Short mmCIF file of C-alpha atoms in Angstrom, two decimals:
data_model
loop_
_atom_site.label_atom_id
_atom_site.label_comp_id
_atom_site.label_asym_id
_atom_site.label_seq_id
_atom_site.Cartn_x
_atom_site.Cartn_y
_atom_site.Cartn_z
CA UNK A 861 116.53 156.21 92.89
CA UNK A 862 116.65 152.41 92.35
CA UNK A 863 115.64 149.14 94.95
CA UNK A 864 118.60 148.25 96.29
CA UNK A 865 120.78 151.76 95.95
CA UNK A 866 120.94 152.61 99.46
CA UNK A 867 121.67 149.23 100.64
CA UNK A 868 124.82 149.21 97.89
CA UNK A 869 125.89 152.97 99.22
CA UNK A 870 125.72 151.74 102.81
CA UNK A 871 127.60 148.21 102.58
CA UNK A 872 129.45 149.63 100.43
CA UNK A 873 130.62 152.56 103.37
CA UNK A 874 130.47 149.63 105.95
CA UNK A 875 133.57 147.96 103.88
CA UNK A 876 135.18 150.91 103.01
CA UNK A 877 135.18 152.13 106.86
CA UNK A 878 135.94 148.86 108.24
CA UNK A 879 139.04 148.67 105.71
CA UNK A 880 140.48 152.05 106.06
CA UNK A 881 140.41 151.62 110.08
CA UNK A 882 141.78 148.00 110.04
CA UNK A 883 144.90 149.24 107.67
CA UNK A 884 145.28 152.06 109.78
CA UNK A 885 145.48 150.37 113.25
CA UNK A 886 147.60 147.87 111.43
CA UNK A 887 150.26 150.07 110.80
CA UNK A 888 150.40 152.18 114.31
CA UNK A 889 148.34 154.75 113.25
CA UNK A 890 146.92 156.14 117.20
CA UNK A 891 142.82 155.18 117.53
CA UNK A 892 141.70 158.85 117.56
CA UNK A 893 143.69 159.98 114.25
CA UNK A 894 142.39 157.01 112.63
CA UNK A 895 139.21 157.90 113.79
CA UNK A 896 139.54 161.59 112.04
CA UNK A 897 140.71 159.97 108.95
CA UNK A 898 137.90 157.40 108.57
CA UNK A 899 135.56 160.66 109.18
CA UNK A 900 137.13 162.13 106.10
CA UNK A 901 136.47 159.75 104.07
CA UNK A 902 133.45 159.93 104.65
CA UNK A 903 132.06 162.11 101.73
CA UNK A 904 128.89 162.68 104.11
CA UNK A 905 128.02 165.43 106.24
CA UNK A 906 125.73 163.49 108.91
CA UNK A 907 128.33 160.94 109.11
CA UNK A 908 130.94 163.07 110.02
CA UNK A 909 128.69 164.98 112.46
CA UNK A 910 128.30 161.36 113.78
CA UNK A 911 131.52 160.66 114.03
CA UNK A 912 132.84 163.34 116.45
CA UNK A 913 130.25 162.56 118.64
CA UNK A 914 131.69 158.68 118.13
CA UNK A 915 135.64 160.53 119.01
CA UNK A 916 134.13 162.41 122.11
CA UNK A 917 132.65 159.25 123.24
CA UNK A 918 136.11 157.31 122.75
CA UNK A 919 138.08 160.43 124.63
CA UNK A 920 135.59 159.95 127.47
CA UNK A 921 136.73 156.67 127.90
CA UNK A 922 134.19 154.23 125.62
CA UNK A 923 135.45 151.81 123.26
CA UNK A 924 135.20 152.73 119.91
CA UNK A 925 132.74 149.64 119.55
CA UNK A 926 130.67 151.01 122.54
CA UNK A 927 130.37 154.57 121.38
CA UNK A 928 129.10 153.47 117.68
CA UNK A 929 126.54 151.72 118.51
CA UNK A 930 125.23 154.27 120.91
CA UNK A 931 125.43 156.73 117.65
CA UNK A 932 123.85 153.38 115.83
CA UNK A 933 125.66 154.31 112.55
CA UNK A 934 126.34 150.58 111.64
CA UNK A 935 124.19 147.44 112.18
CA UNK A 936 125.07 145.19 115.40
CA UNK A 937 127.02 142.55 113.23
CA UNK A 938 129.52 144.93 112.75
CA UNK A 939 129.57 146.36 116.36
CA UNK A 940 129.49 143.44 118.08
CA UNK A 941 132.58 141.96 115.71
CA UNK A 942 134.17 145.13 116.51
CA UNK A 943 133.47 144.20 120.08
CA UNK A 944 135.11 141.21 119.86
CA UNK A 945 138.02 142.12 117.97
CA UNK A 946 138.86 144.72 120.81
CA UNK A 947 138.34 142.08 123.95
CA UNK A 948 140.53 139.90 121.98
CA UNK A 949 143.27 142.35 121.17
CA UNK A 950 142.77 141.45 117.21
CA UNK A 951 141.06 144.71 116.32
CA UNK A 952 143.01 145.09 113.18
CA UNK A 953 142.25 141.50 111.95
CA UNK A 954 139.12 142.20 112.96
CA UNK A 955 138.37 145.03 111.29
CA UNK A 956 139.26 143.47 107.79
CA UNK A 957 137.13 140.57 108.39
CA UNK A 958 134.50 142.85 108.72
CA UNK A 959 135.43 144.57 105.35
CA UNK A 960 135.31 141.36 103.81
CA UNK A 961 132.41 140.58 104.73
CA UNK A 962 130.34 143.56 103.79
CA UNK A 963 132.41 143.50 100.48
CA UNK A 964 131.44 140.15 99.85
CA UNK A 965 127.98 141.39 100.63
CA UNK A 966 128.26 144.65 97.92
CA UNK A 967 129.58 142.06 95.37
CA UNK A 968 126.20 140.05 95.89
CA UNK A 969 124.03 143.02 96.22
CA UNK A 970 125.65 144.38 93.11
CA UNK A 971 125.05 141.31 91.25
CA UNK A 972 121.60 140.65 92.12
CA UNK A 973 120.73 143.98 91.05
CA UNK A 974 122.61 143.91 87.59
CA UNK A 975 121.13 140.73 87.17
CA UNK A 976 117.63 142.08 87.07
CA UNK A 977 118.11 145.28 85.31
CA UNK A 978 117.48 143.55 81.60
CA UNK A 979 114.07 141.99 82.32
CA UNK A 980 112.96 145.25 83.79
CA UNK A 981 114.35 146.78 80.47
CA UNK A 982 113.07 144.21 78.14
CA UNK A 983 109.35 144.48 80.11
CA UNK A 984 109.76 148.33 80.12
CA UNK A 985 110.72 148.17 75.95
CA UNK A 986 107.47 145.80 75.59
CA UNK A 987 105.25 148.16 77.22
CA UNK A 988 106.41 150.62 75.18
CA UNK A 989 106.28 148.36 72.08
CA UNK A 990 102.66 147.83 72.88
CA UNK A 991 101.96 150.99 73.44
CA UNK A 992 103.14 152.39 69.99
CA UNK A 993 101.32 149.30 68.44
CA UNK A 994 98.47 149.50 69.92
CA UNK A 995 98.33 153.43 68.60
CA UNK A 996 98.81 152.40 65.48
CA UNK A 997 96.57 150.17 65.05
CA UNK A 998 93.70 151.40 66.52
CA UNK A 999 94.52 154.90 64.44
CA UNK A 1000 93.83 152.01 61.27
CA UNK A 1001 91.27 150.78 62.62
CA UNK A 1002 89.51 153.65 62.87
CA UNK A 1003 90.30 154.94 59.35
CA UNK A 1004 89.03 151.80 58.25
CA UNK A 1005 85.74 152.30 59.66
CA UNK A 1006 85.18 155.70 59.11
CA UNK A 1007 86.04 154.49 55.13
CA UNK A 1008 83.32 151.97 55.97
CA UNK A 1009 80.45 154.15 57.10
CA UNK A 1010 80.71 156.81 54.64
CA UNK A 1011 77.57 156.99 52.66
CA UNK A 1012 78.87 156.58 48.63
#
């Protein structure tokens, strides 16, 4: 598509996953169903895939931490935070910090990105410009000298 797309989809799953779960634990929802609901959400096939193998893992005994980064489905910042939060019995908390983060990170992302889409469309429109110009003109200039070298 566009620079920048698939780092807006994926920060922009990072937050949404990290905010659903957090909200979830917050209000007693058990690890495992919240686990099925942030697979849902989703809206992505190879995530979800992803994410049973992440529930097996936790049913086996690994920390929910633990068994996404074996998957590697999110970058280590978010792991290891996730790490934390469970060592320090703050997973909730935890789990929104993390969604601010990353939505603090879409927000910049978002903004850098709509901040260069009108010099690429004013360059793009010049081009263009030029283009239909430059047709023009050399169409007249060539009338002009075939005028020219006609024999009267």
């Amino acid at each position: 598509m566009f620079p920048g797309y698939g780092r807006v989809l994926r920060h922009r799953y990072y937050a949404q996953f990290s905010r659903t779960l957090g909200t979830l634990m917050e209000n007693g929802v058990p690890l495992l169903r919240a686990i099925d609901l942030v697979s849902e959400i989703a809206g992505n096939r190879y995530l979800e895939v992803k994410m049973a193998e992440v529930r097996r893992a936790v049913i086996d005994g690994a920390t929910l931490s633990t068994a996404l980064t074996a998957q590697q489905l999110f970058p280590d910042l978010l792991t290891d935070m996730m790490a934390v939060g469970e060592q320090t019995g703050h997973f909730a908390q935890t789990m929104q910090t993390i969604a601010d983060v990353y939505e603090r990170e879409l927000d910049r992302t978002v903004k850098t990105i709509s901040a260069l889409i009108p010099p690429v469309i004013i360059v793009l429109i010049a081009i263009v410009v030029g283009f239909v110009v430059y047709s023009i003109l050399s169409a007249v200039f060539e009338m002009t000298h075939s005028l020219q070298v006609r024999p009267s």
